[in-house]
mmCIF file of C-alpha atoms in Angstrom:
data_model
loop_
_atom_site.group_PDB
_atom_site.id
_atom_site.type_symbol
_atom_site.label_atom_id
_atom_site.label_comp_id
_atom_site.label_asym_id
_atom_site.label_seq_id
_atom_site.Cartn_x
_atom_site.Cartn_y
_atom_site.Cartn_z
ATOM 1 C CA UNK A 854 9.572 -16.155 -1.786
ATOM 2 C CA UNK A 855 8.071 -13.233 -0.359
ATOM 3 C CA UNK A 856 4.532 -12.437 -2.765
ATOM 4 C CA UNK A 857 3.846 -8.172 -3.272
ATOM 5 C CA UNK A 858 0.418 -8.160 -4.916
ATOM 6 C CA UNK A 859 0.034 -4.359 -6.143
ATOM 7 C CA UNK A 860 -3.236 -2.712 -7.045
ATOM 8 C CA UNK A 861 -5.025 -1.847 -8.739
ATOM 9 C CA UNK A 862 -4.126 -2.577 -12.369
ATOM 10 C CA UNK A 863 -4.317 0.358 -13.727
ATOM 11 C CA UNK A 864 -5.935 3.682 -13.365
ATOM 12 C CA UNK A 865 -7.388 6.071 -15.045
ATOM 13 C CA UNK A 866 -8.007 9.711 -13.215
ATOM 14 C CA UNK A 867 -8.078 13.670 -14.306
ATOM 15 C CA UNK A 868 -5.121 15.882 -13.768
ATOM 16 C CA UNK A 869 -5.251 16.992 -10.300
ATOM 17 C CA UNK A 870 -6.977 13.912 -8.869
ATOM 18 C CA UNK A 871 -5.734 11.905 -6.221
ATOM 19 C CA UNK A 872 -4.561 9.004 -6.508
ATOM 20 C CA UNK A 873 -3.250 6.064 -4.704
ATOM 21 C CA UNK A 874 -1.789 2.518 -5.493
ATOM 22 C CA UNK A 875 -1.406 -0.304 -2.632
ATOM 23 C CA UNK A 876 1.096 -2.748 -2.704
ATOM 24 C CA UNK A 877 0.406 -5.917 0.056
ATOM 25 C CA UNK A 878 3.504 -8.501 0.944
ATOM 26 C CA UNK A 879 2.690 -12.060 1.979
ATOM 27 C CA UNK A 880 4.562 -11.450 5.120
ATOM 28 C CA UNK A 881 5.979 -8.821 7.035
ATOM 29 C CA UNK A 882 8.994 -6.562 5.631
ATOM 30 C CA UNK A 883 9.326 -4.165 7.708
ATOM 31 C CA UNK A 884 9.908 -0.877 5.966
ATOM 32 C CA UNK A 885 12.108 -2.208 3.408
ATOM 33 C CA UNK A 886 9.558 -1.586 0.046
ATOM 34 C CA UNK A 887 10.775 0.685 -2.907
ATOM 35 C CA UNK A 888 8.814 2.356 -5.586
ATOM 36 C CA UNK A 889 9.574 2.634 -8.580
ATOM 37 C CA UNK A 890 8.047 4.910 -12.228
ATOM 38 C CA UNK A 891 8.604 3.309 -15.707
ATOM 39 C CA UNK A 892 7.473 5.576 -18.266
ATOM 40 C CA UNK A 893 7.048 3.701 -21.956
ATOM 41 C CA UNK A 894 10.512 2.384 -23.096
ATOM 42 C CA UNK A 895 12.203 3.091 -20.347
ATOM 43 C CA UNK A 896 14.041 1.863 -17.512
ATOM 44 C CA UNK A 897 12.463 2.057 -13.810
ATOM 45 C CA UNK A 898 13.272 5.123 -11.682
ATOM 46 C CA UNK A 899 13.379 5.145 -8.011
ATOM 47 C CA UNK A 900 10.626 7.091 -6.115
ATOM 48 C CA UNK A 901 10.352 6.165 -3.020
ATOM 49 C CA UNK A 902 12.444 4.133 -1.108
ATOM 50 C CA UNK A 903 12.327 2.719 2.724
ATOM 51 C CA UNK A 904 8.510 2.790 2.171
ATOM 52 C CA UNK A 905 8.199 6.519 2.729
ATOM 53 C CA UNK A 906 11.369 8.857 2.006
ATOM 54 C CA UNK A 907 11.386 10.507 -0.895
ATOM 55 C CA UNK A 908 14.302 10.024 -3.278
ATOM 56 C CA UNK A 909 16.385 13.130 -4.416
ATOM 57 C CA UNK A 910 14.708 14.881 -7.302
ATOM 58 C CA UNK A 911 11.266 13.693 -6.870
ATOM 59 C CA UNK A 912 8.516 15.994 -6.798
ATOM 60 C CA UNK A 913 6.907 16.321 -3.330
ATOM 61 C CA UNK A 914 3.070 15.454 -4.833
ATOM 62 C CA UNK A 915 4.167 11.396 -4.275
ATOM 63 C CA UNK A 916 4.737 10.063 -0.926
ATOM 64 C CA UNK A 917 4.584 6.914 0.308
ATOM 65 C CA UNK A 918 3.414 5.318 3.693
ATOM 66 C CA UNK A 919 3.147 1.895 4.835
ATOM 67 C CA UNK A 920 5.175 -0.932 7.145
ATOM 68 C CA UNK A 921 4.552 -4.279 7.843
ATOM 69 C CA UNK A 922 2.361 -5.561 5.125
ATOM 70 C CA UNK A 923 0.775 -3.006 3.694
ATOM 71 C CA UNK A 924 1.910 -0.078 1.636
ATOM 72 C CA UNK A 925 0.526 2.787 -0.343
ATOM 73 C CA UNK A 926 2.111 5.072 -3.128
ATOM 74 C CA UNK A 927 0.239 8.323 -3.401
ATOM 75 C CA UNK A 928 0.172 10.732 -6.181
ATOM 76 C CA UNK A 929 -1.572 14.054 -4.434
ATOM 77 C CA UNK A 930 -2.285 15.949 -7.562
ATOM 78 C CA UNK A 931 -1.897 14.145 -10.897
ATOM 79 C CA UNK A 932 0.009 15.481 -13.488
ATOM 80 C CA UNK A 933 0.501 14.746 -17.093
ATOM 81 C CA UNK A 934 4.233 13.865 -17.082
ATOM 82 C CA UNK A 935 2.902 10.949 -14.506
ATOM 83 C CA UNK A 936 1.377 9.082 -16.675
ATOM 84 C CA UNK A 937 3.752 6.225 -16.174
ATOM 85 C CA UNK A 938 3.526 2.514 -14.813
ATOM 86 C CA UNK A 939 4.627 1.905 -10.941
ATOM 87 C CA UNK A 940 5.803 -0.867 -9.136
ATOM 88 C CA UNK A 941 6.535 -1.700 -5.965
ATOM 89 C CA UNK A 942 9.380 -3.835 -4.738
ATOM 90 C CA UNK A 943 10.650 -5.629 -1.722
ATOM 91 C CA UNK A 944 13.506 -6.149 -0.206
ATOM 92 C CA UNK A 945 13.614 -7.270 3.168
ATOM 93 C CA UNK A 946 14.554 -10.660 1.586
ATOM 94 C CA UNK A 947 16.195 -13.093 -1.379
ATOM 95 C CA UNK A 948 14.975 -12.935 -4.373
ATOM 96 C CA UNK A 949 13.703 -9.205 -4.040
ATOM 97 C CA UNK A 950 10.043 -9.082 -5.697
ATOM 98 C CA UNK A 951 8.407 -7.237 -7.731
ATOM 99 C CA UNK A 952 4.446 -6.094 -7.706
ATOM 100 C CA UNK A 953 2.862 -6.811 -10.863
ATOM 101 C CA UNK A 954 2.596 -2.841 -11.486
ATOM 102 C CA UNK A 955 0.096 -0.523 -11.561
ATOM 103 C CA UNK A 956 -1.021 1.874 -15.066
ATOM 104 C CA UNK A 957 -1.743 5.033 -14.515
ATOM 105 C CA UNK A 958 -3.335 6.671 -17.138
ATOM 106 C CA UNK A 959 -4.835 10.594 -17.472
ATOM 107 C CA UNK A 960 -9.055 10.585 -17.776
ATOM 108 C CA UNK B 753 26.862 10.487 -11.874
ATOM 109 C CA UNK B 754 26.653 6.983 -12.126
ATOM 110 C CA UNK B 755 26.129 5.630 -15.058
ATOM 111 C CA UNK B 756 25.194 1.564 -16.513
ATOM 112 C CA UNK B 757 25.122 0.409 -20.036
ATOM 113 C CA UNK B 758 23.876 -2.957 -21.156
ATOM 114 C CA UNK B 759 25.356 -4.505 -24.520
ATOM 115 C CA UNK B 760 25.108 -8.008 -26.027
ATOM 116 C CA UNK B 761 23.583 -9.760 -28.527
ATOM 117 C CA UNK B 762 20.195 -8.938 -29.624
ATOM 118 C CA UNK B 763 19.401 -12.532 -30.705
ATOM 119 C CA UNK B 764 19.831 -15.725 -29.667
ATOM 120 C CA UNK B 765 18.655 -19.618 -30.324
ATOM 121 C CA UNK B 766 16.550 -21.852 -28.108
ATOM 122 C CA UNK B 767 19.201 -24.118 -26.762
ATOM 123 C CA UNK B 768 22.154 -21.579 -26.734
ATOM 124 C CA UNK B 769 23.524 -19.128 -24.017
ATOM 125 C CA UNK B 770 22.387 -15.582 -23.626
ATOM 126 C CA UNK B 771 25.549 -13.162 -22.825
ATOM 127 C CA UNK B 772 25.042 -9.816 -21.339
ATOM 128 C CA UNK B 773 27.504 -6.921 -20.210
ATOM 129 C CA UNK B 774 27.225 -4.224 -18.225
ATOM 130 C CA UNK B 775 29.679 -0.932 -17.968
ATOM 131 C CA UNK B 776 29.861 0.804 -15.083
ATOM 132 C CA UNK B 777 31.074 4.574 -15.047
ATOM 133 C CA UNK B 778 31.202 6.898 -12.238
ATOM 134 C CA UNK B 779 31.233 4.459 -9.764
ATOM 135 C CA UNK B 780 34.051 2.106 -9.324
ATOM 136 C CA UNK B 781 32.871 -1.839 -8.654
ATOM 137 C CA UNK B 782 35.251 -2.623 -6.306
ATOM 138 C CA UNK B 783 34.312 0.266 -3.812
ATOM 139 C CA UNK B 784 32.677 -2.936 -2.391
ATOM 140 C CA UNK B 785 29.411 -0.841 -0.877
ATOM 141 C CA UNK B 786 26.204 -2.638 -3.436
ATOM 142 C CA UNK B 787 24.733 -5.416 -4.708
ATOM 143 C CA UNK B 788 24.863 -5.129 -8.567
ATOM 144 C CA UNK B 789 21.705 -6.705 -9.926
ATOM 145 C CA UNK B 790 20.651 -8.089 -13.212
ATOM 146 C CA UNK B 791 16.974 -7.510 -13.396
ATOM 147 C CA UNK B 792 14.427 -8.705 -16.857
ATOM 148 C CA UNK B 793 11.274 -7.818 -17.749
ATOM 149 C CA UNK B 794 9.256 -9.882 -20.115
ATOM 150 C CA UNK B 795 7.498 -7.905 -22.966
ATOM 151 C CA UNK B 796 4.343 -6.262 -21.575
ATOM 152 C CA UNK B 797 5.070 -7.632 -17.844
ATOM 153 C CA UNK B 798 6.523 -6.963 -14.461
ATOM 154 C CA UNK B 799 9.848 -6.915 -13.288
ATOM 155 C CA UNK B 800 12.052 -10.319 -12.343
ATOM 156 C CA UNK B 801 15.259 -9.641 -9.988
ATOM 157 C CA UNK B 802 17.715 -12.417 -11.301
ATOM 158 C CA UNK B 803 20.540 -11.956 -9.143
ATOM 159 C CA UNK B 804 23.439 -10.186 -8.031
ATOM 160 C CA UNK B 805 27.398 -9.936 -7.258
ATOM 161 C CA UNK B 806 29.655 -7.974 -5.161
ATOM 162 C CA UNK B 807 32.650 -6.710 -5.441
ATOM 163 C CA UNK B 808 33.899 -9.657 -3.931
ATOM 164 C CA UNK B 809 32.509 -11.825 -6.681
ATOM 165 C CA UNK B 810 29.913 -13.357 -4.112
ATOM 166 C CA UNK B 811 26.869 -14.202 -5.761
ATOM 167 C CA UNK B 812 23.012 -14.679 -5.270
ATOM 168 C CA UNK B 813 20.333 -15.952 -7.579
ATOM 169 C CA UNK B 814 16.575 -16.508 -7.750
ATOM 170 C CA UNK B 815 15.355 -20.047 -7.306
ATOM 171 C CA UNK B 816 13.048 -19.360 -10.352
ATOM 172 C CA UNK B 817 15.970 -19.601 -12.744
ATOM 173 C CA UNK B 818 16.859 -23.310 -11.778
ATOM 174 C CA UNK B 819 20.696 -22.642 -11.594
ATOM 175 C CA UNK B 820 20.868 -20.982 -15.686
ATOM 176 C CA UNK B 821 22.006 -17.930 -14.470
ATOM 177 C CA UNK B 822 25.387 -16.864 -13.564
ATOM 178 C CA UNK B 823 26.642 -13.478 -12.779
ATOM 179 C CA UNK B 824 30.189 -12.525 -12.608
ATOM 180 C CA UNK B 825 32.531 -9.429 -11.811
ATOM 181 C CA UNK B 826 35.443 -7.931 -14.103
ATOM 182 C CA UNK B 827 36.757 -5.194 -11.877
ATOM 183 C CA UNK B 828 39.866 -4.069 -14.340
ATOM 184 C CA UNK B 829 37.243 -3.443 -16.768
ATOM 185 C CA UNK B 830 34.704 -1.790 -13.975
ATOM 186 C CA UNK B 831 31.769 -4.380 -15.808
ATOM 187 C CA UNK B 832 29.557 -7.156 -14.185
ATOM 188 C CA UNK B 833 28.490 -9.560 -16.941
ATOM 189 C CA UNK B 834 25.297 -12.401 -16.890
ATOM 190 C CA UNK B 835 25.266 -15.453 -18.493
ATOM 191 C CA UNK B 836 21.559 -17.574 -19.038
ATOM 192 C CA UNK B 837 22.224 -20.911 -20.321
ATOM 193 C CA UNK B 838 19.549 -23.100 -22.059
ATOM 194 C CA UNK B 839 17.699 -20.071 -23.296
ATOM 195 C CA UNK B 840 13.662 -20.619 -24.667
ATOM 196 C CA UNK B 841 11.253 -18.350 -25.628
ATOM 197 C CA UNK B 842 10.318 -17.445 -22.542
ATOM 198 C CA UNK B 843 13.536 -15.639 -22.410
ATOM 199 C CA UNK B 844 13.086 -13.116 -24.308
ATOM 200 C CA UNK B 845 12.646 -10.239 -21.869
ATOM 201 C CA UNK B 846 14.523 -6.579 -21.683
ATOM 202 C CA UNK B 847 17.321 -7.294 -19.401
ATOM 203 C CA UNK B 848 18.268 -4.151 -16.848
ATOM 204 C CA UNK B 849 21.949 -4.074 -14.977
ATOM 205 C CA UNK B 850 21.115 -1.590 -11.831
ATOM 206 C CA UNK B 851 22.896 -0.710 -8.677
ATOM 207 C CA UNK B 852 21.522 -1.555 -4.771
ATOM 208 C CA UNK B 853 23.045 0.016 -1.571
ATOM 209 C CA UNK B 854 24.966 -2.607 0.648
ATOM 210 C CA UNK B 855 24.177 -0.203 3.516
ATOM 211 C CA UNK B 856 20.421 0.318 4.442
ATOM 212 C CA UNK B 857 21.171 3.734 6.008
ATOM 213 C CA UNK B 858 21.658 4.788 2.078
ATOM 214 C CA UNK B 859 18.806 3.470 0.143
ATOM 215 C CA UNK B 860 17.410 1.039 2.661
ATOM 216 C CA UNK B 861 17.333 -2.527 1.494
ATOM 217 C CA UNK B 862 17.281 -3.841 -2.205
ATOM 218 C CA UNK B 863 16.626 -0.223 -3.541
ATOM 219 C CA UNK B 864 17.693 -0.142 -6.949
ATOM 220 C CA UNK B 865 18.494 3.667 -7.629
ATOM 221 C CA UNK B 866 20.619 3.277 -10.756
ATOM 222 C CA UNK B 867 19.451 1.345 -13.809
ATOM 223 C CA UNK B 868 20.704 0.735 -16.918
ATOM 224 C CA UNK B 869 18.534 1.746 -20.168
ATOM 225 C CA UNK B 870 17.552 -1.722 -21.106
ATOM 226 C CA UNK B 871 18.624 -4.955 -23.880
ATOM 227 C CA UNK B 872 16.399 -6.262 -26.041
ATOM 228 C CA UNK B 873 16.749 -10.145 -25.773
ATOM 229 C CA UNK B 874 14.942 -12.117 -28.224
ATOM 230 C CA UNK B 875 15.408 -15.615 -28.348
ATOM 231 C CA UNK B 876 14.066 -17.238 -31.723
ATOM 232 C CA UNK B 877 15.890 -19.880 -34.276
#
């Protein structure tokens, strides 16, 4: 199985900070990483998907960047309604993985 | 706009088989273009993909569920349904139905970008 280790953790930054999340695969994937926002008790929604293009409907402060191995989710100006967890997901292969998500909480 | 809905029993006991449906609307299942995914997530956790059919009724799982799982396809009824035999406590999980693009020109590859809302499993005697 390919491994996606995400970090960090969780986070904890003002509104209007930068921030940015990682997400590392044990081998390459080319472009093929999604990510996704889970707000409490609800299902994941798609952000980003192909590592960098935006999915309809999704504000233009995240973007994404990344091929290979390594790949970053970045929020350019935190908002409230952010405050959400994030994952990352491959799926250049069988069984698509998950990263272990990332908190993102406001200071 | 497409929509999935999850349904099935709230409860079940270590031993027994765990039973989940999945309704489709606004998209028909045999249009034949995704991979239509069961995905859990244990309480508190990350995300586990558990599998997936087509149209076709082809199937893929994840090793990590040592052949429990099965996923199937009722296209008169537009639902995809999984099955978990041998159920323990380390079952209990949400479990998410959700929607991937056959063609990576759409979504690329394995994007999920429609989810169900979620069911509760919780597997206690």
């Amino acid at each position: 199985d390919i491994q996606v280790t995400q970090s960090p953790s969780s986070v904890s930054a003002s509104v209007g900070d930068r921030v940015t999340i990682t997400c590392r695969a044990s081998e390459g994937i080319s472009n093929w990483l999604a990510w996704y926002q889970q707000k409490a008790g609800k299902a994941p929604e798609l952000l980003i998907y192909a590592a960098s293009t935006l999915h309809s409907g999704v504000p233009s402060r995240f973007s994404g960047t990344g091929s290979g191995t390594d790949f970053t989710l970045t929020i350019s100006s935190l908002q409230p309604e952010d405050v959400a967890t994030y994952f990352c997901q491959q799926g250049n292969d069988f069984p698509w993985t998950f990263g272990q998500g990332t908190r993102v909480e406001i200071k | 706009q497409v929509q999935l809905q999850e349904s099935g029993p709230g409860l079940v006991k270590p031993s027994q088989s765990l039973s989940l449906t999945c309704t489709v609307s606004g998209d028909s299942i045999s249009s034949g273009d995704h991979y239509w995914s069961w995905i859990r997530q244990h309480p508190g956790k990350g995300l586990e993909w558990i599998g997936y059919v087509k149209y076709s009724g082809a199937t893929h799982y994840n090793p990590s569920l040592t052949s429990r799982a099965s996923i199937s396809v009722d296209r008169s009824k537009n639902q995809l349904s999984l099955m978990l035999t041998s159920v323990t406590a380390a079952d209990t999980a949400v479990y998410y139905c959700a929607r991937a693009s056959l063609n990576v020109d759409d979504y690329g590859a394995g994007s999920l970008v429609f989810w169900g809302q979620g069911s509760l499993v919780t597997v206690s005697s």
